[in-house]
XYZ file of C-alpha atoms in Angstrom:
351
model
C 15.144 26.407 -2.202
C 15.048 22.635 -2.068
C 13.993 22.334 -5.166
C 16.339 24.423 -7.254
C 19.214 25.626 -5.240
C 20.165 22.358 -2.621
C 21.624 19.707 -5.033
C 18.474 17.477 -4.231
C 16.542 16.720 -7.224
C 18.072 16.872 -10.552
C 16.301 18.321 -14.104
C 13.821 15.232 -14.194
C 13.331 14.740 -10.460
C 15.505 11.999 -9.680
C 17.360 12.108 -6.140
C 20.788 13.609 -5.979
C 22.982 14.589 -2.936
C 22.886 11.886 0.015
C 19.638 9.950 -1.505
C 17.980 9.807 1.412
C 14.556 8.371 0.392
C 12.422 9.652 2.785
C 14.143 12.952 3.098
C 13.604 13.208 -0.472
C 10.031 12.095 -0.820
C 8.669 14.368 2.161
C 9.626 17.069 0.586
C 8.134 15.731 -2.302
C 4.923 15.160 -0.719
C 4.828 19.303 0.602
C 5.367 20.790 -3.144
C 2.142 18.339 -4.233
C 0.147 20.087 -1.086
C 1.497 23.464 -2.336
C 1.265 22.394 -5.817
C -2.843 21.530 -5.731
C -3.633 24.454 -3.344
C -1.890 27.094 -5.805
C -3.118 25.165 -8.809
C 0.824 24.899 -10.593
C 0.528 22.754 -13.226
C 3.991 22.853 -13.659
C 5.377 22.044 -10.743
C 2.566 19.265 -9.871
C 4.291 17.696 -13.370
C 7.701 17.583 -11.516
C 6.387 15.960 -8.513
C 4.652 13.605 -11.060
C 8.236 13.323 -12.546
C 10.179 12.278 -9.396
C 7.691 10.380 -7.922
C 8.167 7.885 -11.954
C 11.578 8.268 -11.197
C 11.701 7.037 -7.539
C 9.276 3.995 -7.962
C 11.720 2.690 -11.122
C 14.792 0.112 -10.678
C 17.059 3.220 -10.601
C 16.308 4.288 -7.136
C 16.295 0.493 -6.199
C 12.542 0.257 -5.662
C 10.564 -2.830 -6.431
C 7.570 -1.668 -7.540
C 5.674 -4.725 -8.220
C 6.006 -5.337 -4.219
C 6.649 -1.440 -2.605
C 9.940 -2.399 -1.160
C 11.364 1.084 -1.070
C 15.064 1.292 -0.022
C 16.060 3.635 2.529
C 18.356 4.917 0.368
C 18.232 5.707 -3.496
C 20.520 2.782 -4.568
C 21.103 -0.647 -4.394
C 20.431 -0.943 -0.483
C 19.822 -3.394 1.772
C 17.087 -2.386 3.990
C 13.727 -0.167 3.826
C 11.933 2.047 6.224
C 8.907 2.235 6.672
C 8.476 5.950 6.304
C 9.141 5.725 2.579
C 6.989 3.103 1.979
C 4.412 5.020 3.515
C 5.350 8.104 2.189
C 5.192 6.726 -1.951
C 2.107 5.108 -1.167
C 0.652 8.345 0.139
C 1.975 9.943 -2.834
C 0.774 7.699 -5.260
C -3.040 8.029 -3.724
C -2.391 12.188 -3.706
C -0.786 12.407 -7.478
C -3.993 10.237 -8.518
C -6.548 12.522 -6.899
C -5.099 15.676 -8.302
C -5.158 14.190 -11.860
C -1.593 13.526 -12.411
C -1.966 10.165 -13.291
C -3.737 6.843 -12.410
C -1.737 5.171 -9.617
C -3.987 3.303 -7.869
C -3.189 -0.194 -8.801
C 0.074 1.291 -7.237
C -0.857 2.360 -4.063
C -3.404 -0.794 -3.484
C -0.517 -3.299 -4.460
C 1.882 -1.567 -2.189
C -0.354 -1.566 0.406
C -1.574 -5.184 -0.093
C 2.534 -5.861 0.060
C 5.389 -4.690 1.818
C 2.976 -1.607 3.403
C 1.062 -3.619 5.385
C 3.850 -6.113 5.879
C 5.911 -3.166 7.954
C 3.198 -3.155 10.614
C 3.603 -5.097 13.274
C 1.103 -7.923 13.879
C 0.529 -10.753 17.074
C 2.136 -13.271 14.829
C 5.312 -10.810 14.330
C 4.989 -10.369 18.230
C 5.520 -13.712 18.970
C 8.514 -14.256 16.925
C 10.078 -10.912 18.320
C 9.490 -12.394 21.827
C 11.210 -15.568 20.712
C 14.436 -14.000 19.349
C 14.535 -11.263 22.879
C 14.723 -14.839 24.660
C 18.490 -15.270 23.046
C 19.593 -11.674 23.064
C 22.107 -11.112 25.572
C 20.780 -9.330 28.603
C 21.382 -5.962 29.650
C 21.255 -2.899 32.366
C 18.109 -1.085 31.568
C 18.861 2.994 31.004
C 16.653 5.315 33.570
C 14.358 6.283 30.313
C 13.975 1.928 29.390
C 11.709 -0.999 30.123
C 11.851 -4.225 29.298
C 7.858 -4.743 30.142
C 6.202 -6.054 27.548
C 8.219 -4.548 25.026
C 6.690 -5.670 21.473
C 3.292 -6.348 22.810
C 2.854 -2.737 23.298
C 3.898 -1.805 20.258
C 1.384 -3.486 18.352
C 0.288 -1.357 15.210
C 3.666 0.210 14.801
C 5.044 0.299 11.773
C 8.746 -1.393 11.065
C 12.038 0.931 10.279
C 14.428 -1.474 9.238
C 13.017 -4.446 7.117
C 15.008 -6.492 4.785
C 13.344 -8.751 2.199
C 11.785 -11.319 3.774
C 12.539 -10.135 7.816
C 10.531 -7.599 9.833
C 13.865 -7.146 11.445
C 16.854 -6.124 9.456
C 19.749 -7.460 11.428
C 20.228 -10.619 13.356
C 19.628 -11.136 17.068
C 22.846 -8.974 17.808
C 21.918 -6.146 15.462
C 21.446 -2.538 16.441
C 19.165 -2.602 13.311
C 16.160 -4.248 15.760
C 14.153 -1.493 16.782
C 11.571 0.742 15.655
C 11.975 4.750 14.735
C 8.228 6.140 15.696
C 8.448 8.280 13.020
C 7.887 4.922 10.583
C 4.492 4.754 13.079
C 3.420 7.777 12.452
C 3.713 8.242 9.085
C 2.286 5.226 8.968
C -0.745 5.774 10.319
C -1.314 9.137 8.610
C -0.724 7.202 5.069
C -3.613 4.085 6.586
C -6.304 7.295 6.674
C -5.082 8.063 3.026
C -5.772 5.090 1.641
C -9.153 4.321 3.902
C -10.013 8.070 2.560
C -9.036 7.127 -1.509
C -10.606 3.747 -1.409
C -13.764 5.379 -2.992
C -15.284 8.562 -4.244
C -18.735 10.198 -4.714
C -19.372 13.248 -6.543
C -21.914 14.726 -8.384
C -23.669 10.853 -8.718
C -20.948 9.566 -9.893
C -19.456 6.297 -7.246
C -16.096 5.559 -7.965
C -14.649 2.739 -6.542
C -10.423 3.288 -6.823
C -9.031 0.586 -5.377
C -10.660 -2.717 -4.815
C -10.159 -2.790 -0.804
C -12.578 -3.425 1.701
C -14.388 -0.104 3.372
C -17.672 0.997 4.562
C -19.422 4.377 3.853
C -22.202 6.226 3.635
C -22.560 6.038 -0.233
C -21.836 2.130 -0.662
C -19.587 -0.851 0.905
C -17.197 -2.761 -0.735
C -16.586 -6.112 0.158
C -13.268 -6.926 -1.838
C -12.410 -11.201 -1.985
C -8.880 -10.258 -3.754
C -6.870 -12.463 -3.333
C -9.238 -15.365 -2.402
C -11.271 -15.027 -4.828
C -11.275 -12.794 -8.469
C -14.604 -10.936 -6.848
C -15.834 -7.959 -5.732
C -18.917 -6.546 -4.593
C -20.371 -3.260 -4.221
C -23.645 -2.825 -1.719
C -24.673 0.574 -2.876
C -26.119 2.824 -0.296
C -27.083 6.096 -2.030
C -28.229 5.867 -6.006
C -25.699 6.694 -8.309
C -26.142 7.358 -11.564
C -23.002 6.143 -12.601
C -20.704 3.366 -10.709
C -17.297 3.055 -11.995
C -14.959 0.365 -10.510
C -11.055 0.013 -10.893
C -10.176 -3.207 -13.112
C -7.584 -4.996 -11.548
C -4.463 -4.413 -13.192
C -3.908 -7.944 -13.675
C -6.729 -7.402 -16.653
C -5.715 -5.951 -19.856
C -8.200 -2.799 -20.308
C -10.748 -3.615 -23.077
C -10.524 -7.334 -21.746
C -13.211 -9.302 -21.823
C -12.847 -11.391 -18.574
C -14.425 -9.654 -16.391
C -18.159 -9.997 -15.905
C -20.782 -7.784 -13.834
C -24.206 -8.215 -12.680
C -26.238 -6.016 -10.685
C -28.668 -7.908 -8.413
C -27.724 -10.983 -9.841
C -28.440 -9.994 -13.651
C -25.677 -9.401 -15.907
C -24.918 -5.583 -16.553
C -23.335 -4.521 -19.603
C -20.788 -2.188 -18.733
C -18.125 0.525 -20.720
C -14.564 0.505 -20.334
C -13.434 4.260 -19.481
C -9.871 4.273 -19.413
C -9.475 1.767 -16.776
C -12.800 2.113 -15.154
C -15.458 0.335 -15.844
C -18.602 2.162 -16.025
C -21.677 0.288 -14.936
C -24.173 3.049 -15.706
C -26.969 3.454 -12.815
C -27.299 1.477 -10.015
C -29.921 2.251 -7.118
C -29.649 2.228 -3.537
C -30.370 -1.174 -1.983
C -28.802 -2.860 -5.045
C -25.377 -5.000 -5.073
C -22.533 -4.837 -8.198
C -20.968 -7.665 -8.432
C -17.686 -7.364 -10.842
C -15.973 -11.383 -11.036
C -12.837 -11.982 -12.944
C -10.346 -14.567 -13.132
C -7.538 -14.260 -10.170
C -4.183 -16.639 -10.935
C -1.093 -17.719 -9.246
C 2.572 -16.777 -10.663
C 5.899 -17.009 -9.985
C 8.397 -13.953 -10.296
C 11.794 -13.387 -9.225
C 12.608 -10.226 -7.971
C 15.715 -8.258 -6.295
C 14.459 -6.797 -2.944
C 17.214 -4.497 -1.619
C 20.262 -6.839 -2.533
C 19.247 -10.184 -2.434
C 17.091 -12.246 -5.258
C 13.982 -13.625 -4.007
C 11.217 -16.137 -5.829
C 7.780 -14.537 -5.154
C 4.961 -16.328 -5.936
C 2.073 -13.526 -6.583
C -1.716 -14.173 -6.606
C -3.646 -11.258 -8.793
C -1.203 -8.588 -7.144
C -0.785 -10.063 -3.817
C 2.668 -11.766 -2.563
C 1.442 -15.101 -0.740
C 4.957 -16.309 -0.224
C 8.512 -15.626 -0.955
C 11.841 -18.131 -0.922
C 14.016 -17.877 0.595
C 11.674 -17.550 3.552
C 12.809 -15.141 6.583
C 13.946 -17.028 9.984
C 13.524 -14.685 12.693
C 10.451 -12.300 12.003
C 9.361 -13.714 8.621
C 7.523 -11.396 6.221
C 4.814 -13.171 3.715
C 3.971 -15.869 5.870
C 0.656 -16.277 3.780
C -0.309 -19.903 2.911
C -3.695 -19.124 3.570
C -4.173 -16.047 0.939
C -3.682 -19.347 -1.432
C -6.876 -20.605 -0.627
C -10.128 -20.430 -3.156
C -12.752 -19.992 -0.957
C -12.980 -16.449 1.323
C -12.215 -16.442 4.762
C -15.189 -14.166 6.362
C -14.850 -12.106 9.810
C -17.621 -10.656 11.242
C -16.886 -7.107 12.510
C -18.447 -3.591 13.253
C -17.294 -1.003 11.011
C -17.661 2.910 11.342
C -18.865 5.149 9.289
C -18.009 8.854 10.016
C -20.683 11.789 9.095
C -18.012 13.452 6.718
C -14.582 13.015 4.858
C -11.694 14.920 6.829
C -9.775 16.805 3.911
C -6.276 15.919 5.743
């Protein structure tokens, strides 16, 4: 019904009617569940379709940083629902063979996706701009306890460009819809789940973030460093590893060497297939990782981005109450390291 008879999608799956992005992509995101469990080619293609459509400057998206407007135009703010929601799609299209959007989804996440969630530093600047709101009568259901602390990990609704925040400090716009949180979260296991892939001895390493798990860990230096290594954990008789999209496929600037001697590897598409490695053994894939300046339109304002392999380290105009980008550090050459404990569950949940 949505798909044919409500004035929603048109012929080649762009957004029609009121353009609501995340109305639109949920739906979306159901037909590709329906889609793989029925095994429809054909209407898997038109999800593949609209999801083209909805990451190109005709929707208003910026895909080289995942701002995704909250409506399908020329907008000013976006929510983090639909960020969450193309990222998710991007990571489900992939698996079910649509196409190969994982530099997407890792470069949206490494962007305005992890951006929307709310951080200490992003606490401390909402704190500071409460201090010159104009007090109020709290409601029965209200509490003005603590208020952002304890909503660390939620996930922003209204950002702009450069602000966590979309208004200024008398704007309705500065507060958080839950449902951003929760889809959100659900789209965090997606990409923890898609990082990497093990099937039939064949590792695949996706994207080139960090995780732990039972068949190898990935310690990613992006965007420190033009490194990554792979601690393999269960021999594989092939190990293929996402070039960074940053490298031209068939390039020949990326080097590997497995336990510290070089390994010739094959370009497959844009894997690169390092043949065998065995358990207790490290991959380690090295290629070169540069600075650039772009400028791009977020929402409706031009910014200057300066980009590090696919990772925004800072943008200019800069924001001035809950700045986004704030990332002087990521300009750095030398990894910073944090020693942590890190899970690894039994099995994969197929959620």
């Amino acid at each position: 019904y949505i798909r044919y008879h409500n004035d929603y999608y048109g012929p080649s799956g762009e957004f029609v009617a009121e353009k609501h992005f995340h109305a639109h992509t949920n739906y979306l995101f159901q037909m590709l569940e329906h889609a793989v469990a029925a095994g429809d080619p054909e209407l898997l293609e038109f999800v593949n379709k609209s999801f083209n459509w909805a990451k190109s400057t005709e929707s208003g998206a910026s895909d080289l940083t995942g701002f995704i407007p909250e409506f399908a135009k020329p907008y000013r703010t976006t929510e983090g629902c639909v960020v969450a929601d193309m990222v998710a799609l991007a990571l489900k299209l992939s698996h079910a063979g649509a196409g190969d959007y994982y530099q997407e989804a890792e470069r949206w996440a490494r962007n305005y996706f992890i951006e929307m969630q709310l951080t200490k530093p992003k606490v401390d600047n909402l704190v500071r701009l409460g201090k010159k709101m104009e007090p109020k009568a709290l409601l029965y259901n209200e509490t003005d306890d603590r208020v952002a602390e304890r909503n660390i990990g939620a996930f922003a609704s209204w950002t702009t460009g450069n602000e966590w925040i979309g208004g200024d400090e008398r704007s309705s716009d500065n507060l958080i819809m839950h449902c951003c949180t929760g889809n959100g979260a659900r789209t965090i296991y997606y990409l923890w789940r898609h990082i990497l892939d093990y099937e039939n001895g064949v590792l695949r390493i996706n994207m080139l973030l960090n995780r732990a798990s039972s068949w190898a860990d990935i310690h990613s230096y992006i965007p420190y460093e033009g490194r990554v290594d792979v601690r393999v954990k269960t021999s594989c008789q092939q190990l293929m590893v996402h070039a960074p999209e940053w490298i031209l496929s068939g390039g020949k600037e990326i080097t590997a060497l497995v336990d510290g001697k070089n390994r010739t590897f094959t370009w497959e598409e844009r894997y690169l297939n390092l043949g065998s490695v065995l358990q207790g053994e490290v991959a380690e894939i090295r290629f070169p990782i540069q600075e650039r300046v772009v400028k791009e339109r977020l929402g409706l304002e031009d910014y200057d981005l300066i980009i590090k392999g696919n990772t925004v380290v800072s943008i200019d105009p800069p924001g001035r109450n809950c700045p986004l980008f704030q990332r002087e550090h990521y300009r750095e050459d030398q990894v910073r390291w944090r020693k942590v404990i890190r899970f690894v569950p039994d099995a994969v949940l197929s959620y």
